[in-house]
Short mmCIF file of C-alpha atoms in Angstrom, two decimals:
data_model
loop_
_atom_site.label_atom_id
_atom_site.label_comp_id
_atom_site.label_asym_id
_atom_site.label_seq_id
_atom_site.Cartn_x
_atom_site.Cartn_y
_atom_site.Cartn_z
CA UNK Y 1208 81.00 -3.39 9.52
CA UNK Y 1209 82.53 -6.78 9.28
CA UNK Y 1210 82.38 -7.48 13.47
CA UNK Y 1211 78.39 -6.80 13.13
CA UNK Y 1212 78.26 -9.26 9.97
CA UNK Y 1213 80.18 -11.43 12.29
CA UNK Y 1214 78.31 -11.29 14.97
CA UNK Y 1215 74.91 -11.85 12.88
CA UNK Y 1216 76.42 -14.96 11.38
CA UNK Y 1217 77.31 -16.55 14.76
CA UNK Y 1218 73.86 -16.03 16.16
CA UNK Y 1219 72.08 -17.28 12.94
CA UNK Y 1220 74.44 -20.45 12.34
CA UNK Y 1221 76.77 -21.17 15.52
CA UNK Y 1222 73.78 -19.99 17.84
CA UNK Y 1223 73.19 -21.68 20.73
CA UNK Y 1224 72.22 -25.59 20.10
CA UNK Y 1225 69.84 -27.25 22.08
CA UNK Y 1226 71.66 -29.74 24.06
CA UNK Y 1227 68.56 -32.02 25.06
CA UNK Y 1228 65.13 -32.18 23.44
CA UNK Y 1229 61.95 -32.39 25.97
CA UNK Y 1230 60.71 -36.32 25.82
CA UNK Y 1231 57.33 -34.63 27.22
CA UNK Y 1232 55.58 -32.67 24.80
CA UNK Y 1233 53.32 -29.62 25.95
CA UNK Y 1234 49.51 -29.75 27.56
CA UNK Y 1235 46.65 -30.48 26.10
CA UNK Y 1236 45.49 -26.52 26.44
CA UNK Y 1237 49.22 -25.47 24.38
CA UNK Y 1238 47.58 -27.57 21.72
CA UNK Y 1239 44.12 -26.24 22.18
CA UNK Y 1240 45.25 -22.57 21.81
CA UNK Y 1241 47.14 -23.45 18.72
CA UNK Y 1242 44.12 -24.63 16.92
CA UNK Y 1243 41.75 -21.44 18.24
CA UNK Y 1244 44.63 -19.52 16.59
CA UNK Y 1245 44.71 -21.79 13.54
CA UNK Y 1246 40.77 -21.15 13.15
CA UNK Y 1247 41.25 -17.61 13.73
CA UNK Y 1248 43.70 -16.35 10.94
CA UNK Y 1249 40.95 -18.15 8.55
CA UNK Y 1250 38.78 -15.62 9.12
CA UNK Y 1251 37.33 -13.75 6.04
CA UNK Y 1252 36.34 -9.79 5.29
CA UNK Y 1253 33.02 -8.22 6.69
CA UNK Y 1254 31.62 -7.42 9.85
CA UNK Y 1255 30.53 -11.27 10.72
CA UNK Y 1256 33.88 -11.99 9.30
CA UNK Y 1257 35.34 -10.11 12.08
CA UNK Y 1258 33.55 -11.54 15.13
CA UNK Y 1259 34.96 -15.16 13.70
CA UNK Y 1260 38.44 -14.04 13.68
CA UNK Y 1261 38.33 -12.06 17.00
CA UNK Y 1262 36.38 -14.58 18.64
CA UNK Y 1263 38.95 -18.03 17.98
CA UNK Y 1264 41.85 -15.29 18.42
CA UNK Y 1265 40.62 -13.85 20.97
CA UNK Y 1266 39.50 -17.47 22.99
CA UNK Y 1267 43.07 -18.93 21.55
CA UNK Y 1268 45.05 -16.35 23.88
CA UNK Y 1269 43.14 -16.93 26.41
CA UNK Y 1270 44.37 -20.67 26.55
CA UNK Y 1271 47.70 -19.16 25.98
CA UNK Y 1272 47.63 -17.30 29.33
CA UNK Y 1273 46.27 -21.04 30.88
CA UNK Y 1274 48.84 -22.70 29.51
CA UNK Y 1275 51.55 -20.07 30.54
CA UNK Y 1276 50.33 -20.27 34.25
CA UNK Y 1277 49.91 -24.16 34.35
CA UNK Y 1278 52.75 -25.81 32.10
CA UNK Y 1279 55.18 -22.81 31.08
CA UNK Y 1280 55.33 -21.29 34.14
CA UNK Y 1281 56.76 -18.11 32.31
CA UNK Y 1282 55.86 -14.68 33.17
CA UNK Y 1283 56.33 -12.91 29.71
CA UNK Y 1284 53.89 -15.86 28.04
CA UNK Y 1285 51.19 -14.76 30.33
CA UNK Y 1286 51.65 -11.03 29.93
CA UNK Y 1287 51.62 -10.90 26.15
CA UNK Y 1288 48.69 -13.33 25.90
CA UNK Y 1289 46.70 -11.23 28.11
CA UNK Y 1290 47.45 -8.41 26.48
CA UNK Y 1291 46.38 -9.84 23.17
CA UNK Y 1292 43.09 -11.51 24.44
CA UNK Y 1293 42.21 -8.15 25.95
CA UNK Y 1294 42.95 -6.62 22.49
CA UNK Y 1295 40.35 -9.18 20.56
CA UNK Y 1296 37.67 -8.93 23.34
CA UNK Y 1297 37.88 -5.11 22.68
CA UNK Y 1298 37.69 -5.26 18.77
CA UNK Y 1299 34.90 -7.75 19.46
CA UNK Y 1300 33.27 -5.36 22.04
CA UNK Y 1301 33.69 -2.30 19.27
CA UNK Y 1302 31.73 -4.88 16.78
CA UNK Y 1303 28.54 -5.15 18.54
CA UNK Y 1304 28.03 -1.97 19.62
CA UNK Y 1305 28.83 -0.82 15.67
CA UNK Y 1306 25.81 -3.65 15.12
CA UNK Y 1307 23.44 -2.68 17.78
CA UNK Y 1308 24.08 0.98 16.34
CA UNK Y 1309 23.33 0.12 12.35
CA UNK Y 1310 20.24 -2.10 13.62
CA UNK Y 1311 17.02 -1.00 12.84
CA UNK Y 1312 13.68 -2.17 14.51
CA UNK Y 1313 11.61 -5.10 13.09
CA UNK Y 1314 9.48 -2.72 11.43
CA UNK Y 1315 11.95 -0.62 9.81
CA UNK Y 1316 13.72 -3.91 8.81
CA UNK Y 1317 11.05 -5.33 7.54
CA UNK Y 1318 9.73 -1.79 5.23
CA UNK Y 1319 13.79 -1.50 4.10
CA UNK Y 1320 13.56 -5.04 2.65
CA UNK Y 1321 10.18 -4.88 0.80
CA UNK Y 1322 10.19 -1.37 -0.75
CA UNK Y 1323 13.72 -0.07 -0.74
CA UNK Y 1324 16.03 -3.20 -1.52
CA UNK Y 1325 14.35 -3.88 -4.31
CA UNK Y 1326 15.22 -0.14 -5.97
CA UNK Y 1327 18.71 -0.75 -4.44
CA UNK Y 1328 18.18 2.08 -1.91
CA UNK Y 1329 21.82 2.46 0.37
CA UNK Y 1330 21.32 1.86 4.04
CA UNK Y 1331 22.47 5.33 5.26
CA UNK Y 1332 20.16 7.02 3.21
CA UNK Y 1333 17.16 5.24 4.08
CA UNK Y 1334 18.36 6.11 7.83
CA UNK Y 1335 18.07 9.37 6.86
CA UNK Y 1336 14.30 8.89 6.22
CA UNK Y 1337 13.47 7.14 9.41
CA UNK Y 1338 15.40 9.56 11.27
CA UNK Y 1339 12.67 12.11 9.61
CA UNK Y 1340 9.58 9.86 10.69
CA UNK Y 1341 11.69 9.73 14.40
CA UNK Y 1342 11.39 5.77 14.13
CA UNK Y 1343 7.82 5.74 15.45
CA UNK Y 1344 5.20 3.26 14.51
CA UNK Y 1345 1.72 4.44 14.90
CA UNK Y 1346 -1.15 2.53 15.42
CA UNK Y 1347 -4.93 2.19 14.42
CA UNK Y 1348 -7.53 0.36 15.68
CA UNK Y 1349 -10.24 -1.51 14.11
CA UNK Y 1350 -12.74 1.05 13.05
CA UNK Y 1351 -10.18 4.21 14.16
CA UNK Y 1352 -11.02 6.60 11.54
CA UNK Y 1353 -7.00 8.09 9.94
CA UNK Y 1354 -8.98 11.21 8.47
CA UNK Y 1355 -12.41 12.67 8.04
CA UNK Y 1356 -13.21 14.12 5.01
CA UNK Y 1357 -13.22 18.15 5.08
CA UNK Y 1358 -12.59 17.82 8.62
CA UNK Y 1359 -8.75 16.25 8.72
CA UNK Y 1360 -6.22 18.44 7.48
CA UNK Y 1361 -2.98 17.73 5.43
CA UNK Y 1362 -0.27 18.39 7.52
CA UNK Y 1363 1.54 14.64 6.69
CA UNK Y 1364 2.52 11.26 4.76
CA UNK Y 1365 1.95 8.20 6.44
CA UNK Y 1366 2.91 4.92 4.99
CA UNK Y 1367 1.06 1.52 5.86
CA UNK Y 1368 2.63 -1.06 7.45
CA UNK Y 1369 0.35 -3.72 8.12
CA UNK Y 1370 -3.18 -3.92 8.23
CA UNK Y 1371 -6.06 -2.56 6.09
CA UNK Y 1372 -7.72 0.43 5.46
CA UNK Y 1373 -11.40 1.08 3.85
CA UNK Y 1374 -11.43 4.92 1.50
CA UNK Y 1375 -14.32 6.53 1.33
CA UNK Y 1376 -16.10 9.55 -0.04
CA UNK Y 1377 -19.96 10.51 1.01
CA UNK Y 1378 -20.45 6.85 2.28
CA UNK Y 1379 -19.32 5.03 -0.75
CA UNK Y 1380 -16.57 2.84 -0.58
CA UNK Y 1381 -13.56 3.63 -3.62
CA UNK Y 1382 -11.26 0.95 -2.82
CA UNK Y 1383 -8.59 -0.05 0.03
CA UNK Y 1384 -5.12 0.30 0.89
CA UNK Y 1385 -3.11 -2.34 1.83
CA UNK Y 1386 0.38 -2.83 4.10
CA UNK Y 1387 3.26 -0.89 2.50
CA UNK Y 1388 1.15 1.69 0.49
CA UNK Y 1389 0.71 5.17 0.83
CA UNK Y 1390 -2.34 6.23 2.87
CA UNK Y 1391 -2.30 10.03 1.93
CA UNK Y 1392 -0.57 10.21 -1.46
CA UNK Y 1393 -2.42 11.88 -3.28
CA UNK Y 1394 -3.58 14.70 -0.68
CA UNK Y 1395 0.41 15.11 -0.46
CA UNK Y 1396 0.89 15.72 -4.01
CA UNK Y 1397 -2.38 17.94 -4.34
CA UNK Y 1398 -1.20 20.43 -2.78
CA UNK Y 1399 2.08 22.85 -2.65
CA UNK Y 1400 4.70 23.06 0.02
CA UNK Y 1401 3.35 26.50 0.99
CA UNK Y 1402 -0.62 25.14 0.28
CA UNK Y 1403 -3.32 23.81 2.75
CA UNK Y 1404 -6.19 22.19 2.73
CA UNK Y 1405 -8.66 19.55 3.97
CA UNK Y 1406 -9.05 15.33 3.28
CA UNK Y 1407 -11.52 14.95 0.47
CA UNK Y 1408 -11.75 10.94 1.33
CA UNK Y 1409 -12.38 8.88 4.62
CA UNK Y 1410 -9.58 6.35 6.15
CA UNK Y 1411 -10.80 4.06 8.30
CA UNK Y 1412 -8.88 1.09 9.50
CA UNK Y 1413 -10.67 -2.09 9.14
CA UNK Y 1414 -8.49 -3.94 10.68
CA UNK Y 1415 -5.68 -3.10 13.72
CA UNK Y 1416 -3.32 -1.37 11.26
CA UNK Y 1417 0.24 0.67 12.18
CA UNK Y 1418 1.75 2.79 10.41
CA UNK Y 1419 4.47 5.44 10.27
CA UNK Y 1420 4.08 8.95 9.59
CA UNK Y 1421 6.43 12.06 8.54
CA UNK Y 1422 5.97 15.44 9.35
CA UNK Y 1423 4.82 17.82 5.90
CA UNK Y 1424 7.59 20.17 7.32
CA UNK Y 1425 10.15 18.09 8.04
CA UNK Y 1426 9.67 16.01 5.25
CA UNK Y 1427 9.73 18.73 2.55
CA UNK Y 1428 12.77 19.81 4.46
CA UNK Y 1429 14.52 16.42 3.98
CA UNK Y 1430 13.67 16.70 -0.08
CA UNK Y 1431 14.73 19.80 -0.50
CA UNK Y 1432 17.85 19.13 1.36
CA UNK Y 1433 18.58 15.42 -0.43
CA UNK Y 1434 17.94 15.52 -3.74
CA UNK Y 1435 18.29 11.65 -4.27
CA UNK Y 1436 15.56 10.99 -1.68
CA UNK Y 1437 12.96 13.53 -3.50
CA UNK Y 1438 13.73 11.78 -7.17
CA UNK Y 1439 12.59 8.43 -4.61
CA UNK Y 1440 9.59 9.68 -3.41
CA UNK Y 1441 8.66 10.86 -6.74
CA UNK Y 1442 9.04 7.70 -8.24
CA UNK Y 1443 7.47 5.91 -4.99
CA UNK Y 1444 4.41 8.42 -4.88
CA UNK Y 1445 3.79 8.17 -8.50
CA UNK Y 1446 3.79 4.22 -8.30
CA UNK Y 1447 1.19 4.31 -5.49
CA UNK Y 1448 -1.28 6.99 -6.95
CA UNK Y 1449 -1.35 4.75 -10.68
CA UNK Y 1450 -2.48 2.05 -8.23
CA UNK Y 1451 -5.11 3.68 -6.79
CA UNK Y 1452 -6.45 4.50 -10.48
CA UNK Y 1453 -6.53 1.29 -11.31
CA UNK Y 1454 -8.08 -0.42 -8.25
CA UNK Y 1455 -11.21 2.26 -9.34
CA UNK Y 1456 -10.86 1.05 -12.58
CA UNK Y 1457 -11.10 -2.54 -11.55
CA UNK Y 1458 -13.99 -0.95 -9.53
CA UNK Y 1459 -15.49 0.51 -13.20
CA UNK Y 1460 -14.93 -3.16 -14.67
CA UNK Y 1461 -16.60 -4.97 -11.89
CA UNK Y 1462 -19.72 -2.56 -11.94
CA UNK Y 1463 -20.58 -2.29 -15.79
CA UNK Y 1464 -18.86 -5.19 -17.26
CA UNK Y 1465 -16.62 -2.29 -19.33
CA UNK Y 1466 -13.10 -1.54 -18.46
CA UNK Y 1467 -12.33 2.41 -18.92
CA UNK Y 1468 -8.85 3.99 -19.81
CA UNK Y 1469 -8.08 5.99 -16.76
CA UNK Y 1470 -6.13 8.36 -19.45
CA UNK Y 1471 -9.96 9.58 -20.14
CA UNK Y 1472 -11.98 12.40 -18.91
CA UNK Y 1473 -13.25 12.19 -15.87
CA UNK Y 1474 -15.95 9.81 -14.65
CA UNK Y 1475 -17.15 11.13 -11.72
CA UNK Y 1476 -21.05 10.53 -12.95
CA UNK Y 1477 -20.31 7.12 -12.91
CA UNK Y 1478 -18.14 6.98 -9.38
CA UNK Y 1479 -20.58 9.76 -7.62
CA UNK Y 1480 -23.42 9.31 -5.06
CA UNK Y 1481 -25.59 9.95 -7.96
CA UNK Y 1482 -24.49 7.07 -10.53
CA UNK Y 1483 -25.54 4.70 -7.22
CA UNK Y 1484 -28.58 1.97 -8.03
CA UNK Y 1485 -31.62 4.75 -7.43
CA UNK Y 1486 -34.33 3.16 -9.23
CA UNK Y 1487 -36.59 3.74 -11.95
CA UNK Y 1488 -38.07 7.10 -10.29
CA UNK Y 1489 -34.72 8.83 -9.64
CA UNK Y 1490 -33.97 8.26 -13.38
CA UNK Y 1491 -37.36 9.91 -14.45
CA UNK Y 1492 -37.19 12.73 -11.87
CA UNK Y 1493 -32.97 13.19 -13.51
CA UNK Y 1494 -34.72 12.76 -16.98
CA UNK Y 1495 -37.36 15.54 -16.07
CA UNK Y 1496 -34.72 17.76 -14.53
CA UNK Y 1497 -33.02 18.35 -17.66
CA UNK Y 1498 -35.69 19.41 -19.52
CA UNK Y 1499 -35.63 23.06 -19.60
CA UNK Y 1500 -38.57 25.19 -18.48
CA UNK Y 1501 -40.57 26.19 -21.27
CA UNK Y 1502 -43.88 28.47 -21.10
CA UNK Y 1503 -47.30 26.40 -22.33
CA UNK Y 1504 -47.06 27.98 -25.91
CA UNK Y 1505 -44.00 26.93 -26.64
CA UNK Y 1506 -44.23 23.75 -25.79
CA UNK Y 1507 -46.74 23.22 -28.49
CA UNK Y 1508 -44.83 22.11 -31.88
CA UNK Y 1509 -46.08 23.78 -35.02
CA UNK Y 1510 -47.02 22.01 -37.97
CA UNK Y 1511 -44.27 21.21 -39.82
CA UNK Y 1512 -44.58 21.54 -43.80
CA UNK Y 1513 -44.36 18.73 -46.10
CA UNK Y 1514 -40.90 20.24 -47.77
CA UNK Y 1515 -39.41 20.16 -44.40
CA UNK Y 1516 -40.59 16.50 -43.69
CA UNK Y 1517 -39.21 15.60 -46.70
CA UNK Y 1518 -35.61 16.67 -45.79
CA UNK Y 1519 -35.10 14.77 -42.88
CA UNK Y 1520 -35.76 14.25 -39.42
CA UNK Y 1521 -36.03 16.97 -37.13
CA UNK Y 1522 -32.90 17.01 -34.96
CA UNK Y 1523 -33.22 15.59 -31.62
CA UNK Y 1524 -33.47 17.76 -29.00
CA UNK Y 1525 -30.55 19.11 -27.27
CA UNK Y 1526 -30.13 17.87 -23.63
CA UNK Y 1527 -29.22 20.24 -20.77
CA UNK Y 1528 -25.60 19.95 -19.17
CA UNK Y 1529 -25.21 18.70 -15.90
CA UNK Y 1530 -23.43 21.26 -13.31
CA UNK Y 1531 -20.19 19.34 -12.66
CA UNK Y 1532 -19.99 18.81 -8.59
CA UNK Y 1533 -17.76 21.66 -6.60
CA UNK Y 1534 -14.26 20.78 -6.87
CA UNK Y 1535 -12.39 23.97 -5.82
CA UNK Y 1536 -11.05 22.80 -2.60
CA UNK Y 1537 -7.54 22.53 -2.61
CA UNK Y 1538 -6.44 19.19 -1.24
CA UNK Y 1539 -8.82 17.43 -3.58
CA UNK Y 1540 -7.93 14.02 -3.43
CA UNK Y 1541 -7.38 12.44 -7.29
CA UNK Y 1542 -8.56 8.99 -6.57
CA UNK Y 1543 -11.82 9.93 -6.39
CA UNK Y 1544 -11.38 10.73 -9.94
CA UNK Y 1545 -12.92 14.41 -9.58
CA UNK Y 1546 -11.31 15.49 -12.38
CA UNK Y 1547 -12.89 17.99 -15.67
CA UNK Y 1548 -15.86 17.05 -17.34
CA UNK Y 1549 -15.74 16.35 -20.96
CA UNK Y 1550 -18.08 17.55 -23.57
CA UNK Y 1551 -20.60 15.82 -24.43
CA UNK Y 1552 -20.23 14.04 -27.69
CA UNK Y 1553 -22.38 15.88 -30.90
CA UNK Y 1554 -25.89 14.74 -31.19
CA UNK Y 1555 -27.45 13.03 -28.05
CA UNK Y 1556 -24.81 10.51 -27.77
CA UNK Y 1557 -22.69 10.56 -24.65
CA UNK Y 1558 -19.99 8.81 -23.32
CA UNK Y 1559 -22.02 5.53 -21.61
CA UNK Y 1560 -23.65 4.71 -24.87
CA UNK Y 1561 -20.80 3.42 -26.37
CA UNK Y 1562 -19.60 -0.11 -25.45
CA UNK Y 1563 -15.67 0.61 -25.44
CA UNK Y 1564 -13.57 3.51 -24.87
CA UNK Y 1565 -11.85 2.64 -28.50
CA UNK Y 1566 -15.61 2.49 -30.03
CA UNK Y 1567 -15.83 6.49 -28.31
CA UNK Y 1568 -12.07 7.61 -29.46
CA UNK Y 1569 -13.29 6.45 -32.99
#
């Protein structure tokens, strides 16, 4: 024990001294590779932080292995700087294909960015939902009709990416969707995974448009599966269907001057082909229709007795309900506000002769 402490003490303090110091000192590329190295090992954390400390350590052995071939001259400097040049140029090799790997296309990028970043959505799982769209981008042209209404069936979801698209039912425009909306939202949540049915709208594209589309299969597959991604498309779906409501209620506004609560019965009378500018006629042949068909001696009113005069009025007469428009079809889309009727109010009052919806809730 005491010859190895011995022998550790001579080759720590009575080592070998240097008996003549270099007057030269080393190349320009010694110093060069020193300060590659230097820059290296202040490298930070991350992925980017990475390629800068592979790629100064990585370029700093590489003037190692120059300057062990041109000034050193020594065999084992050259060796272990190539060996640890070919080491960084690996790591760095490993780096991009990780990169080109995670990457998504512009598109994707782009959709990730706008709509998911902002509900702090983690990259993997919003992988998982282009994986279920097979990262393809659709396309549209100008005019290109998306569906037909009770032609197209429902069989996906397709989300807008740019360009704009005109909804219509029976010839009359609703409203539009824009980039990063829905096109089909709510045909997708009319209807049950085990349901079918039909478009009750028209999409045409206005302008070029693309768009990506999922499967109905696949993507109820992926829901069922992640239960995170369902609660997002909930929340998602949900978002873009209010905003449909309330670009027809900005539709409402614009038309009558009157902003409705989209809460309210529906207003299909007003939205329909039949609320459209007709004329004076159409109103008098609507007025007429109501009337119900009475035979010649009933139409005649009686006298009425002075006791009865003296009451009151006689009540106004009661007006015939409209038959509500067919809306059995499954598939029915809900921004075209076919939704139940609401009584009429009591007396002949209805819903359009009051100014507000507050003045009608009162």
């Amino acid at each position: 024990m005491s010859a190895n402490s011995s022998t550790m003490s001579q080759l720590l303090w009575q080592g070998p001294v240097c008996v003549g110091w270099k007057r030269d000192l080393e190349g320009a590329v010694y110093h060069l590779a020193n300060c590659f190295l230097l820059l290296g090992f202040m490298g930070g954390s991350g992925v980017y932080g990475c390629f800068y400390l592979f790629g100064f350590l990585g370029t700093g052995y590489v003037c190692c292995v120059m300057w062990g071939w041109f000034d050193a001259c020594g065999l084992d400097i050259i060796l272990w700087s190539v060996l640890l040049a070919a080491a960084c140029l690996l790591q760095l090799g490993y780096l991009i294909d990780r990169l080109r790997r995670n990457t998504l296309p512009e598109e994707f990028d782009a959709l990730y960015k706008t709509l998911c970043l902002p509900l702090q959505v983690p990259l993997q799982v919003y992988k998982e939902i282009v994986r279920c769209c097979e990262e393809r981008v659709l396309t549209l042209a100008t005019e290109q009709t998306y569906a037909v209404e009770g032609e197209t069936p429902i069989n996906r979801l397709s989300l807008l990416l740019s360009g704009r698209v005109r909804v219509s039912q029976d010839g009359q425009f609703l409203h539009y969707i824009f980039p990063h909306q829905f096109m089909d939202s709510p045909e997708w949540e009319s209807l049950q995974p085990s349901e079918e049915g039909v478009f009750q709208v028209t999409l045409t594209a206005e302008t070029p448009c693309s768009y990506i589309s999922w499967p109905r299969k696949s993507l109820h597959l992926l829901l069922t599966k992640e239960r995170y991604i369902s609660h997002l498309f909930s929340a998602l779906l949900g978002y873009d269907i209010s905003e449909k409501l309330y670009a027809l209620n900005d539709k409402l506004f614009a038309k009558f001057g009157l902003r409705f609560d989209i809460r309210l019965p529906s207003l299909y009378h007003v939205l329909g082909p039949a609320a459209s500018d007709t004329g004076p006629e159409s109103e008098k042949e609507d007025e007429e229709a109501r009337e119900p068909a009475m035979p010649p001696s009933a139409q005649q009113t009686p006298p009425c007795s002075p006791l009865a005069a003296a009451t009151g009025p006689p009540a106004p007469p009661s007006r015939a309900r409209m038959s509500r428009p067919d809306s059995g079809v499954l598939g029915e889309d809900s921004s075209s506000l076919v939704l139940e009727d609401f009584e009429e109010v009591s007396g002949s009052e209805s819903f359009m002769d009051y100014r507000s919806d507050g003045e009608y809730m009162r």
